[in-house]
Amino acid sequence: MKISFIGLGIMGKPMAFNLLKEQSLDVVYNRTSSKTAEFQEAGVDVARSPKEAAEKSDVILTMLADSSDVEEVILGTNGVIEGVKRGSIVIDMSSINPEVSKKIGLPLQEKEVSLLDAPVSGGEKGAIEGTLAIMVGGDEKVLNSVRPILNIVGSSIARVGDLGAGGYAKLANQIMVALHLEAMSEAFLLAKKADLDFNKLYKAIRGGLAGSHVLEQKIDNLIEEDFNPGFKIDLHLKDLNNALKVAESQGIDLPFTKNIQKSMEEMAEQGYGDLDHSSLYKYLTE
Amino acid sequence: MKISFIGLGIMGKPMAFNLLKEQSLDVVYNRTSSKTAEFQEAGVDVARSPKEAAEKSDVILTMLADSSDVEEVILGTNGVIEGVKRGSIVIDMSSINPEVSKKIGLPLQEKEVSLLDAPVSGGEKGAIEGTLAIMVGGDEKVLNSVRPILNIVGSSIARVGDLGAGGYAKLANQIMVALHLEAMSEAFLLAKKADLDFNKLYKAIRGGLAGSHVLEQKIDNLIEEDFNPGFKIDLHLKDLNNALKVAESQGIDLPFTKNIQKSMEEMAEQGYGDLDHSSLYKYLTE
């Protein structure tokens, strides 16, 4: 079973390296070819197009920025669809609009190619350490056949449903994280004005119903007012945009999600885009 | 050291019972006298006023509904202040506006009486089991002298600062809990529309950055659509009202807190007041 990896960005590159270390990488493709040099030196075949990567492999992993990139790489000119062999499996690990995942799945299915949507959480750190949490949508048997590959890049694999379900789970996840960050920001701003010691407050509330992983992982950012990423506002904004697209197409109103999207959009306009998403606190207090 | 307890409501009654069981209760007072019968039968002195309760004790615990009740019981006619002895300690465990706690502290201080504000989290269950988390504001030595008493009603005691700090911590806590509930509600509504299995989604995201105690403790309410309290919307609304009063007096804007207060206010008007606060999900979906 030959494996190709398309998209060697901040997340994709360390994921591909982890596959390489386990002798589970045969072909790479990246739009900016300079990023493929290290892989070439290590003996990995560098494809000149997604089409060529697909021709040369049975499992094609993609890790790209957003829906349009995935659509282009898979369905566009010289895309995966032009080279992919019957029976192959495409695993898209990008965080995109799950409605696009479903759409992309159809022409692949006509070629008897399976698509899994498998977005991750855990950030660059998780990608480097191979500890990503992977949320998968798609056929269970197909997933089971590629579990050994996914186990190299992640430490937990949860199948949440059919194609698109991985993406929906990721969006639900990102809605919660965004609002947890806002919750913490407003609570700690009130505490700051009341001259409370953040560390004491943190210890007083972390064990109770207010406890959260956001509180545990981001309290130091607030205490030290250090908002280096971590996970960038620009990326979180992209996820919230996708969540609102889904909400709109399903005819539901997510009022607080809409508001936090608006906050992050304003932050991006005001130069917060490259800061960690915990900079919601900085934005609120400035 | 004689101990009195004022306010035998849903929270106060089981707390007073726990003190009684440990031979740490001498006097009770409650506005509705019928609630004192069980204590009288057990040999506890029933005072006819907060004044009398204060006269007969060295430590006075209060557990009342809101700021105005505490003000009335402590500073009003026949209030604690009229009977309290120099050197006594008043511990107000109610969840009130911490600015009121500070105000009440001054006339007590003139009488050389110490006030601690010590609101709790953990709800009726925690009160019954003696496992409340207690957030304390006030003098550290004073707190240390009453720790054995507080250890009977709670399982964790965190001093967060001077008088009022307990209340500020409680408000910060309640802001976070309210917004975590909304976060979960919007995320799971999106998931519902996408036909995701709630249990699978829960398992896929609980270990990541979206994980929270709200998610752990309220997921079953969403799955079973059972919104029996728990912690009532009416009570949470009271806390948010206090949080917004504090924010206003400190000149800060807490936009999401304001919105969730508005949601709960509308819910209370529409008959959700006695439901668990996780009914934010029900409100969002109906």
Coordinates of C-alpha atoms in Angstrom, one line a residue:
Chain A
M1 CA 0.0 0.0 0.0
K2 CA 1.6 3.2 -1.2
I3 CA 0.9 6.4 0.7
S4 CA 1.0 10.0 -0.6
F5 CA 0.7 13.2 1.4
I6 CA -0.5 16.5 -0.2
G7 CA -0.1 19.8 1.7
L8 CA 3.1 20.4 3.6
G9 CA 2.1 23.4 5.7
I10 CA 2.4 24.0 9.4
M11 CA 0.3 21.0 10.2
G12 CA 0.9 18.8 7.2
K13 CA 4.7 18.9 7.2
P14 CA 5.2 17.4 10.7
M15 CA 2.4 14.9 10.0
A16 CA 4.2 13.8 6.8
F17 CA 7.4 13.5 8.7
N18 CA 5.9 11.2 11.3
L19 CA 4.7 9.0 8.5
L20 CA 8.1 9.0 6.9
K21 CA 9.7 8.0 10.2
E22 CA 7.4 5.0 10.3
Q23 CA 8.2 4.0 6.7
S24 CA 4.7 4.9 5.7
L25 CA 5.2 7.7 3.2
D26 CA 6.0 7.2 -0.5
V27 CA 5.0 10.4 -2.3
V28 CA 4.5 14.0 -1.4
Y29 CA 3.1 17.0 -3.3
N30 CA 3.1 20.6 -2.3
R31 CA 2.1 23.7 -4.4
T32 CA 5.3 25.5 -3.2
S33 CA 7.8 23.0 -4.2
S34 CA 10.6 24.2 -1.9
K35 CA 8.9 22.5 1.0
T36 CA 9.4 19.1 -0.5
A37 CA 13.2 19.2 -0.5
E38 CA 13.7 17.5 2.8
F39 CA 11.4 14.7 1.8
Q40 CA 13.2 14.3 -1.5
E41 CA 16.5 14.0 0.3
A42 CA 15.0 11.3 2.4
G43 CA 14.0 9.3 -0.7
V44 CA 10.4 10.3 -0.9
D45 CA 9.0 10.6 -4.4
V46 CA 8.0 14.2 -5.2
A47 CA 5.0 14.4 -7.4
R48 CA 4.5 17.4 -9.8
S49 CA 0.7 17.5 -9.3
P50 CA -2.0 16.0 -7.1
K51 CA -2.8 13.9 -10.2
E52 CA 0.6 12.3 -10.2
A53 CA 0.6 11.8 -6.4
A54 CA -2.8 10.0 -6.8
E55 CA -1.4 7.8 -9.7
K56 CA 1.5 6.7 -7.6
S57 CA -0.4 5.7 -4.4
D58 CA -3.4 3.9 -2.9
V59 CA -4.0 6.1 0.1
I60 CA -3.9 9.9 -0.4
L61 CA -3.8 12.2 2.6
T62 CA -4.6 15.9 2.2
M63 CA -4.0 18.7 4.7
L64 CA -4.9 22.0 3.2
A65 CA -6.1 25.5 4.3
D66 CA -9.8 25.6 3.5
S67 CA -12.6 24.2 1.4
S68 CA -11.6 25.8 -1.9
D69 CA -8.1 24.4 -1.7
V70 CA -9.4 20.9 -1.1
E71 CA -11.9 21.2 -3.9
E72 CA -9.1 22.4 -6.3
V73 CA -6.6 19.8 -5.3
I74 CA -9.1 16.9 -5.6
L75 CA -11.4 17.9 -8.3
G76 CA -9.5 20.6 -10.2
T77 CA -7.2 20.4 -13.3
N78 CA -4.4 18.0 -12.6
G79 CA -6.3 17.1 -9.5
V80 CA -6.4 13.8 -7.6
I81 CA -9.5 12.8 -9.4
E82 CA -7.6 12.7 -12.7
G83 CA -5.0 10.2 -11.5
V84 CA -6.7 8.2 -8.7
K85 CA -7.0 4.5 -9.1
R86 CA -10.2 2.5 -8.4
G87 CA -10.2 1.2 -4.8
S88 CA -8.0 4.0 -3.5
I89 CA -8.8 5.9 -0.3
V90 CA -8.6 9.7 0.0
I91 CA -8.3 11.0 3.6
D92 CA -8.9 14.7 3.9
M93 CA -7.6 15.9 7.2
S94 CA -8.2 19.6 6.5
S95 CA -10.7 21.6 8.5
I96 CA -13.3 22.6 5.9
N97 CA -17.0 23.0 5.4
P98 CA -18.4 19.5 5.7
E99 CA -20.9 20.2 3.0
V100 CA -18.0 20.6 0.6
S101 CA -16.6 17.2 1.8
K102 CA -19.9 15.6 0.9
K103 CA -19.9 17.2 -2.5
I104 CA -16.3 16.1 -3.2
G105 CA -17.2 12.6 -2.2
L106 CA -19.6 12.0 -5.0
P107 CA -17.3 12.2 -8.1
L108 CA -14.8 10.1 -6.2
Q109 CA -17.4 7.5 -5.4
E110 CA -18.2 7.3 -9.1
K111 CA -14.6 6.2 -9.6
E112 CA -15.0 3.7 -6.7
V113 CA -12.7 5.8 -4.6
S114 CA -13.6 6.3 -0.9
L115 CA -13.3 9.6 0.9
L116 CA -13.0 10.0 4.6
D117 CA -13.1 13.5 6.2
A118 CA -10.8 13.4 9.1
P119 CA -10.1 16.9 10.6
V120 CA -7.9 17.0 13.7
S121 CA -7.6 19.0 16.9
G122 CA -4.4 19.4 18.8
G123 CA -2.6 22.1 16.8
E124 CA 1.0 22.2 15.6
K125 CA 2.2 20.6 18.8
G126 CA -0.1 17.6 18.3
A127 CA 1.0 17.4 14.7
I128 CA 4.7 17.3 15.7
E129 CA 4.2 14.9 18.6
G130 CA 1.8 12.6 16.6
T131 CA -0.9 13.1 19.3
L132 CA -3.7 14.7 17.2
A133 CA -7.3 13.9 18.0
I134 CA -8.9 12.8 14.7
M135 CA -12.6 13.1 14.1
V136 CA -13.6 10.9 11.2
G137 CA -16.6 10.8 8.9
G138 CA -17.1 8.0 6.4
D139 CA -17.4 4.3 5.9
E140 CA -16.4 2.3 8.9
K141 CA -14.6 -0.5 7.0
V142 CA -12.7 2.0 5.0
L143 CA -11.6 3.7 8.2
N144 CA -10.6 0.5 9.8
S145 CA -8.3 -0.3 6.8
V146 CA -6.4 3.0 7.3
R147 CA -6.3 3.0 11.1
P148 CA -2.6 2.0 11.2
I149 CA -1.8 5.1 9.1
L150 CA -3.9 7.5 11.2
N151 CA -2.5 6.0 14.4
I152 CA 0.9 7.3 13.3
V153 CA -0.3 10.9 13.1
G154 CA -2.8 10.9 15.9
S155 CA -3.3 9.4 19.4
S156 CA -7.1 9.2 19.2
I157 CA -9.4 8.3 16.3
A158 CA -13.1 8.8 16.8
R159 CA -15.6 7.9 14.0
V160 CA -18.6 10.2 14.4
G161 CA -20.7 9.2 11.4
D162 CA -20.8 9.2 7.6
L163 CA -18.9 11.4 5.3
G164 CA -19.0 15.0 6.6
A165 CA -19.5 14.0 10.2
G166 CA -15.8 14.6 11.0
G167 CA -16.1 18.1 9.8
Y168 CA -19.4 18.8 11.7
A169 CA -17.7 17.5 14.9
K170 CA -14.7 19.8 14.3
L171 CA -17.1 22.8 13.8
A172 CA -19.0 21.9 17.0
N173 CA -15.6 21.6 18.8
Q174 CA -14.5 25.0 17.5
I175 CA -17.8 26.7 18.5
M176 CA -17.3 25.5 22.0
V177 CA -13.6 26.5 22.2
A178 CA -14.3 30.0 20.9
L179 CA -17.1 30.6 23.4
H180 CA -15.1 29.0 26.3
L181 CA -12.3 31.5 25.5
E182 CA -14.8 34.4 25.6
A183 CA -16.3 33.1 28.8
M184 CA -12.9 33.0 30.5
S185 CA -12.0 36.4 29.1
E186 CA -15.1 38.1 30.5
A187 CA -14.9 36.3 33.9
F188 CA -11.3 37.3 34.3
L189 CA -11.8 40.8 33.2
L190 CA -14.4 41.2 35.9
A191 CA -12.0 39.6 38.4
K192 CA -9.2 41.9 37.3
K193 CA -11.3 45.0 37.9
A194 CA -12.1 43.6 41.3
D195 CA -8.4 43.2 42.0
L196 CA -8.5 39.4 42.3
D197 CA -5.4 37.4 42.0
F198 CA -5.8 35.3 38.8
N199 CA -3.9 32.4 40.1
K200 CA -6.1 32.2 43.3
L201 CA -9.3 32.6 41.2
Y202 CA -8.1 29.9 38.9
K203 CA -7.5 27.5 41.8
A204 CA -10.8 28.4 43.4
I205 CA -13.0 27.6 40.3
R206 CA -11.1 25.0 38.3
G207 CA -12.5 22.0 40.2
G208 CA -16.1 23.2 39.9
L209 CA -18.6 23.5 37.1
A210 CA -16.6 26.3 35.5
G211 CA -13.6 24.0 34.9
S212 CA -12.6 23.5 31.4
H213 CA -9.6 22.5 29.2
V214 CA -9.5 26.0 27.9
L215 CA -9.1 27.3 31.4
E216 CA -6.3 24.8 32.1
Q217 CA -4.5 25.4 28.9
K218 CA -4.9 29.2 28.5
I219 CA -4.8 30.5 32.1
D220 CA -1.0 31.2 31.7
N221 CA -1.7 33.3 28.6
L222 CA -4.0 35.5 30.6
I223 CA -1.7 35.7 33.7
E224 CA 1.4 36.5 31.6
E225 CA -0.5 38.5 28.9
D226 CA 1.4 36.4 26.4
F227 CA -0.7 35.7 23.3
N228 CA 1.8 34.0 21.0
P229 CA 0.1 31.1 19.2
G230 CA -0.9 28.4 19.9
F231 CA -3.8 28.5 17.5
K232 CA -4.3 31.6 15.5
I233 CA -7.3 33.9 15.4
D234 CA -7.3 33.7 11.6
L235 CA -7.6 29.9 11.7
H236 CA -10.3 30.0 14.3
L237 CA -12.2 32.6 12.3
K238 CA -12.1 30.3 9.2
D239 CA -13.7 27.5 11.3
L240 CA -16.4 29.8 12.6
N241 CA -17.1 31.1 9.1
N242 CA -17.6 27.4 8.0
A243 CA -19.8 26.8 11.1
L244 CA -22.1 29.8 10.2
K245 CA -22.2 28.6 6.5
V246 CA -23.5 25.3 7.7
A247 CA -25.9 26.9 10.2
E248 CA -27.3 29.1 7.4
S249 CA -27.7 26.2 5.0
Q250 CA -29.5 24.2 7.7
G251 CA -31.7 27.2 8.6
I252 CA -30.6 27.4 12.3
D253 CA -29.6 30.5 14.3
L254 CA -26.5 30.2 16.4
P255 CA -26.6 33.7 18.0
F256 CA -23.5 33.5 20.3
T257 CA -21.5 31.8 17.5
K258 CA -22.4 34.6 15.2
N259 CA -21.2 37.2 17.8
I260 CA -17.9 35.5 18.5
Q261 CA -17.3 35.2 14.7
K262 CA -17.9 39.0 14.5
S263 CA -15.4 39.5 17.3
M264 CA -12.8 37.5 15.6
E265 CA -13.4 39.2 12.3
E266 CA -12.9 42.5 13.9
M267 CA -9.8 41.2 15.6
A268 CA -8.4 40.0 12.3
E269 CA -9.0 43.4 10.8
Q270 CA -7.3 45.1 13.7
G271 CA -4.1 43.0 13.5
Y272 CA -4.9 40.2 15.9
G273 CA -5.0 37.5 13.2
D274 CA -1.6 35.9 14.0
L275 CA -2.1 36.0 17.8
D276 CA -3.4 33.0 19.8
H277 CA -7.2 32.8 20.1
S278 CA -6.9 33.5 23.8
S279 CA -6.1 37.1 22.7
L280 CA -9.9 37.4 22.9
Y281 CA -9.0 38.5 26.4
K282 CA -6.6 41.2 25.1
Y283 CA -9.2 42.4 22.6
L284 CA -11.9 42.6 25.4
T285 CA -9.6 44.6 27.7
E286 CA -8.2 47.1 25.2
Chain B
M1 CA -17.6 28.8 70.5
K2 CA -21.3 28.9 69.8
I3 CA -22.5 28.7 66.2
S4 CA -25.8 30.0 64.7
F5 CA -27.2 29.5 61.2
I6 CA -29.6 31.9 59.6
G7 CA -31.5 30.9 56.5
L8 CA -32.8 27.3 56.2
G9 CA -33.7 27.2 52.5
I10 CA -32.9 24.6 49.9
M11 CA -29.1 25.1 50.5
G12 CA -29.1 26.3 54.1
K13 CA -31.1 23.5 55.6
P14 CA -28.9 20.6 54.6
M15 CA -25.8 22.7 55.5
A16 CA -27.2 23.4 59.0
F17 CA -28.0 19.7 59.3
N18 CA -24.4 18.8 58.5
L19 CA -23.3 21.2 61.2
L20 CA -25.8 19.6 63.7
K21 CA -24.5 16.1 62.9
E22 CA -21.0 17.3 63.9
Q23 CA -22.2 19.0 67.1
S24 CA -21.4 22.3 65.6
L25 CA -24.8 24.0 65.7
D26 CA -26.3 25.8 68.6
V27 CA -28.8 28.3 67.3
V28 CA -31.0 28.6 64.1
Y29 CA -33.1 31.4 62.7
N30 CA -35.4 31.3 59.7
R31 CA -38.0 33.9 58.6
T32 CA -40.6 31.1 58.1
S33 CA -40.5 29.5 61.5
S34 CA -41.9 26.1 60.4
K35 CA -38.6 25.2 58.9
T36 CA -37.0 25.3 62.4
A37 CA -39.1 22.5 63.9
E38 CA -36.7 19.6 63.1
F39 CA -33.8 21.6 64.6
Q40 CA -35.8 22.4 67.7
E41 CA -36.6 18.7 68.2
A42 CA -32.9 18.0 67.9
G43 CA -32.2 20.4 70.8
V44 CA -31.1 23.4 68.8
D45 CA -32.1 26.8 70.2
V46 CA -34.5 28.6 67.8
A47 CA -34.0 32.4 67.8
R48 CA -36.9 34.7 67.2
S49 CA -34.7 37.2 65.3
P50 CA -31.3 37.5 63.7
K51 CA -30.5 39.8 66.6
E52 CA -31.2 37.0 69.1
A53 CA -29.2 34.5 67.0
A54 CA -26.3 36.9 67.1
E55 CA -26.6 37.5 70.8
K56 CA -26.4 33.8 71.5
S57 CA -23.4 32.9 69.3
D58 CA -19.8 33.7 68.3
V59 CA -20.0 32.6 64.7
I60 CA -23.0 33.4 62.6
L61 CA -23.5 31.8 59.3
T62 CA -26.0 33.2 56.8
M63 CA -27.4 31.5 53.6
L64 CA -30.0 33.8 52.0
A65 CA -31.5 34.4 48.6
D66 CA -30.0 37.7 47.5
S67 CA -28.2 40.9 48.4
S68 CA -31.3 42.6 49.9
D69 CA -32.0 39.7 52.2
V70 CA -28.5 39.7 53.5
E71 CA -28.6 43.4 54.0
E72 CA -31.9 43.2 55.9
V73 CA -30.9 40.2 58.1
I74 CA -27.6 41.8 59.1
L75 CA -28.2 45.5 59.1
G76 CA -32.0 45.7 59.4
T77 CA -34.3 46.1 62.4
N78 CA -33.7 43.2 64.8
G79 CA -30.8 42.3 62.6
V80 CA -27.5 40.6 63.5
I81 CA -25.8 44.0 64.0
E82 CA -28.1 44.8 67.0
G83 CA -27.2 41.7 68.9
V84 CA -23.7 40.7 67.8
K85 CA -20.9 40.6 70.3
R86 CA -17.5 42.2 69.8
G87 CA -15.0 39.6 68.3
S88 CA -17.8 37.6 66.7
I89 CA -17.4 36.3 63.1
V90 CA -20.2 36.5 60.5
I91 CA -19.8 34.2 57.5
D92 CA -22.2 35.0 54.7
M93 CA -22.4 32.1 52.3
S94 CA -25.1 33.5 50.1
S95 CA -24.4 34.4 46.5
I96 CA -24.9 38.1 46.4
N97 CA -23.4 41.3 44.9
P98 CA -19.9 41.5 46.4
E99 CA -20.2 45.3 46.6
V100 CA -23.0 44.8 49.1
S101 CA -20.8 42.4 51.1
K102 CA -18.2 45.2 51.3
K103 CA -20.8 47.7 52.4
I104 CA -22.2 45.4 55.1
G105 CA -18.7 44.8 56.4
L106 CA -18.1 48.4 57.4
P107 CA -20.7 48.8 60.3
L108 CA -19.8 45.3 61.5
Q109 CA -16.1 46.3 61.6
E110 CA -17.0 49.3 63.7
K111 CA -18.4 46.8 66.2
E112 CA -15.1 44.8 65.9
V113 CA -17.0 42.0 64.2
S114 CA -15.4 40.3 61.2
L115 CA -17.3 39.4 58.0
L116 CA -16.3 36.8 55.5
D117 CA -18.1 36.4 52.2
A118 CA -18.1 32.8 51.4
P119 CA -20.4 31.8 48.5
V120 CA -20.4 28.2 47.4
S121 CA -20.7 26.1 44.3
G122 CA -21.9 22.6 44.2
G123 CA -25.7 23.1 44.5
E124 CA -28.2 21.3 46.6
K125 CA -26.3 18.0 46.1
G126 CA -23.1 19.5 47.4
A127 CA -25.0 21.0 50.3
I128 CA -26.5 17.7 51.3
E129 CA -23.2 15.8 50.9
G130 CA -21.1 18.5 52.5
T131 CA -19.0 18.7 49.4
L132 CA -19.5 22.4 48.5
A133 CA -16.6 24.4 47.0
I134 CA -16.3 27.5 49.1
M135 CA -14.8 30.7 47.7
V136 CA -13.8 33.0 50.6
G137 CA -13.1 36.7 50.8
G138 CA -11.9 38.3 54.0
D139 CA -9.1 38.3 56.6
E140 CA -6.9 35.2 56.4
K141 CA -6.6 34.7 60.2
V142 CA -10.3 35.0 60.7
L143 CA -10.8 32.4 57.9
N144 CA -8.3 30.1 59.6
S145 CA -10.2 30.3 62.9
V146 CA -13.4 29.1 61.3
R147 CA -11.9 26.5 58.8
P148 CA -13.1 23.6 61.0
I149 CA -16.7 24.8 60.6
L150 CA -16.4 25.4 56.9
N151 CA -14.8 22.0 56.5
I152 CA -18.1 20.5 57.7
V153 CA -20.2 22.0 55.0
G154 CA -17.7 22.0 52.2
S155 CA -14.9 19.9 50.8
S156 CA -12.7 22.7 49.4
I157 CA -12.1 26.1 50.8
A158 CA -10.2 28.7 48.7
R159 CA -9.4 32.1 50.0
V160 CA -9.4 34.4 46.9
G161 CA -8.7 37.8 48.6
D162 CA -10.2 40.4 50.9
L163 CA -13.9 40.9 51.7
G164 CA -15.9 40.7 48.5
A165 CA -13.4 38.5 46.7
G166 CA -15.5 35.3 47.3
G167 CA -18.4 37.0 45.7
Y168 CA -16.4 38.2 42.7
A169 CA -15.0 34.7 42.2
K170 CA -18.5 33.2 42.3
L171 CA -19.7 35.7 39.7
A172 CA -16.7 34.9 37.5
N173 CA -17.6 31.2 37.9
Q174 CA -21.2 31.8 37.0
I175 CA -20.3 33.8 33.9
M176 CA -18.2 30.9 32.7
V177 CA -20.8 28.3 33.4
A178 CA -23.5 30.2 31.6
L179 CA -21.5 30.7 28.5
H180 CA -20.2 27.1 28.6
L181 CA -23.8 26.0 28.6
E182 CA -24.6 28.2 25.6
A183 CA -21.5 27.0 23.8
M184 CA -22.5 23.4 24.3
S185 CA -26.1 24.2 23.2
E186 CA -25.1 25.8 19.9
A187 CA -22.5 23.2 19.1
F188 CA -24.9 20.3 19.7
L189 CA -27.8 22.0 17.8
L190 CA -25.5 22.2 14.8
A191 CA -24.6 18.6 15.3
K192 CA -28.2 17.6 15.7
K193 CA -29.1 19.2 12.4
A194 CA -26.2 17.3 10.8
D195 CA -27.6 14.1 12.2
L196 CA -24.6 13.4 14.4
D197 CA -25.0 11.0 17.3
F198 CA -24.6 13.1 20.5
N199 CA -22.8 10.3 22.3
K200 CA -20.2 9.8 19.5
L201 CA -19.7 13.6 19.3
Y202 CA -19.3 13.8 23.0
K203 CA -16.7 11.1 23.0
A204 CA -14.8 12.6 20.0
I205 CA -14.4 16.1 21.6
R206 CA -14.3 15.6 25.4
G207 CA -10.6 15.0 25.6
G208 CA -9.7 18.0 23.5
L209 CA -9.7 21.7 24.0
A210 CA -13.6 21.7 23.9
G211 CA -13.7 19.5 27.0
S212 CA -15.4 21.0 30.1
H213 CA -17.1 20.1 33.3
V214 CA -20.3 21.5 31.9
L215 CA -20.0 19.0 29.0
E216 CA -19.3 16.1 31.4
Q217 CA -22.2 17.0 33.8
K218 CA -24.8 18.2 31.3
I219 CA -24.4 15.9 28.2
D220 CA -27.0 13.5 29.6
N221 CA -29.5 16.4 29.9
L222 CA -29.1 17.1 26.2
I223 CA -29.2 13.4 25.2
E224 CA -32.3 12.7 27.2
E225 CA -33.8 16.1 26.8
D226 CA -34.4 16.1 30.5
F227 CA -34.1 19.5 32.1
N228 CA -35.1 18.9 35.7
P229 CA -32.8 20.9 38.0
G230 CA -29.9 20.8 39.0
F231 CA -29.4 24.5 39.1
K232 CA -32.4 26.6 38.2
I233 CA -32.4 29.3 35.5
D234 CA -33.9 31.7 38.0
L235 CA -30.9 31.4 40.3
H236 CA -28.4 31.6 37.5
L237 CA -30.2 34.7 36.3
K238 CA -29.8 36.3 39.7
D239 CA -26.1 35.7 39.6
L240 CA -25.8 37.2 36.1
N241 CA -27.8 40.2 37.2
N242 CA -25.3 40.7 40.0
A243 CA -22.4 40.2 37.6
L244 CA -23.7 42.9 35.3
K245 CA -24.3 45.3 38.3
V246 CA -20.7 44.9 39.2
A247 CA -19.6 45.3 35.6
E248 CA -21.6 48.5 35.3
S249 CA -20.3 50.0 38.5
Q250 CA -16.7 49.2 37.4
G251 CA -17.3 50.6 33.9
I252 CA -16.6 47.5 32.0
D253 CA -18.5 45.9 29.2
L254 CA -19.1 42.2 29.2
P255 CA -21.0 41.7 25.9
F256 CA -21.5 37.9 26.0
T257 CA -22.5 38.0 29.6
K258 CA -25.1 40.6 28.8
N259 CA -26.5 38.5 26.0
I260 CA -26.7 35.3 28.1
Q261 CA -28.4 37.4 30.9
K262 CA -30.9 38.5 28.3
S263 CA -31.5 34.9 27.2
M264 CA -32.1 33.7 30.7
E265 CA -34.4 36.7 31.4
E266 CA -36.5 35.8 28.4
M267 CA -36.4 32.1 29.5
A268 CA -37.7 33.1 33.0
E269 CA -40.5 35.1 31.4
Q270 CA -41.4 32.1 29.2
G271 CA -41.6 29.7 32.1
Y272 CA -38.2 28.1 32.0
G273 CA -37.3 29.6 35.5
D274 CA -37.6 26.4 37.4
L275 CA -35.8 24.3 34.8
D276 CA -32.1 23.4 34.9
H277 CA -29.8 25.9 33.3
S278 CA -28.9 23.4 30.7
S279 CA -32.4 24.2 29.3
L280 CA -30.6 26.9 27.3
Y281 CA -30.4 24.1 24.8
K282 CA -34.2 23.6 24.9
Y283 CA -34.7 27.3 24.6
L284 CA -32.4 27.5 21.6
T285 CA -34.0 24.6 19.7
E286 CA -37.6 25.6 20.3

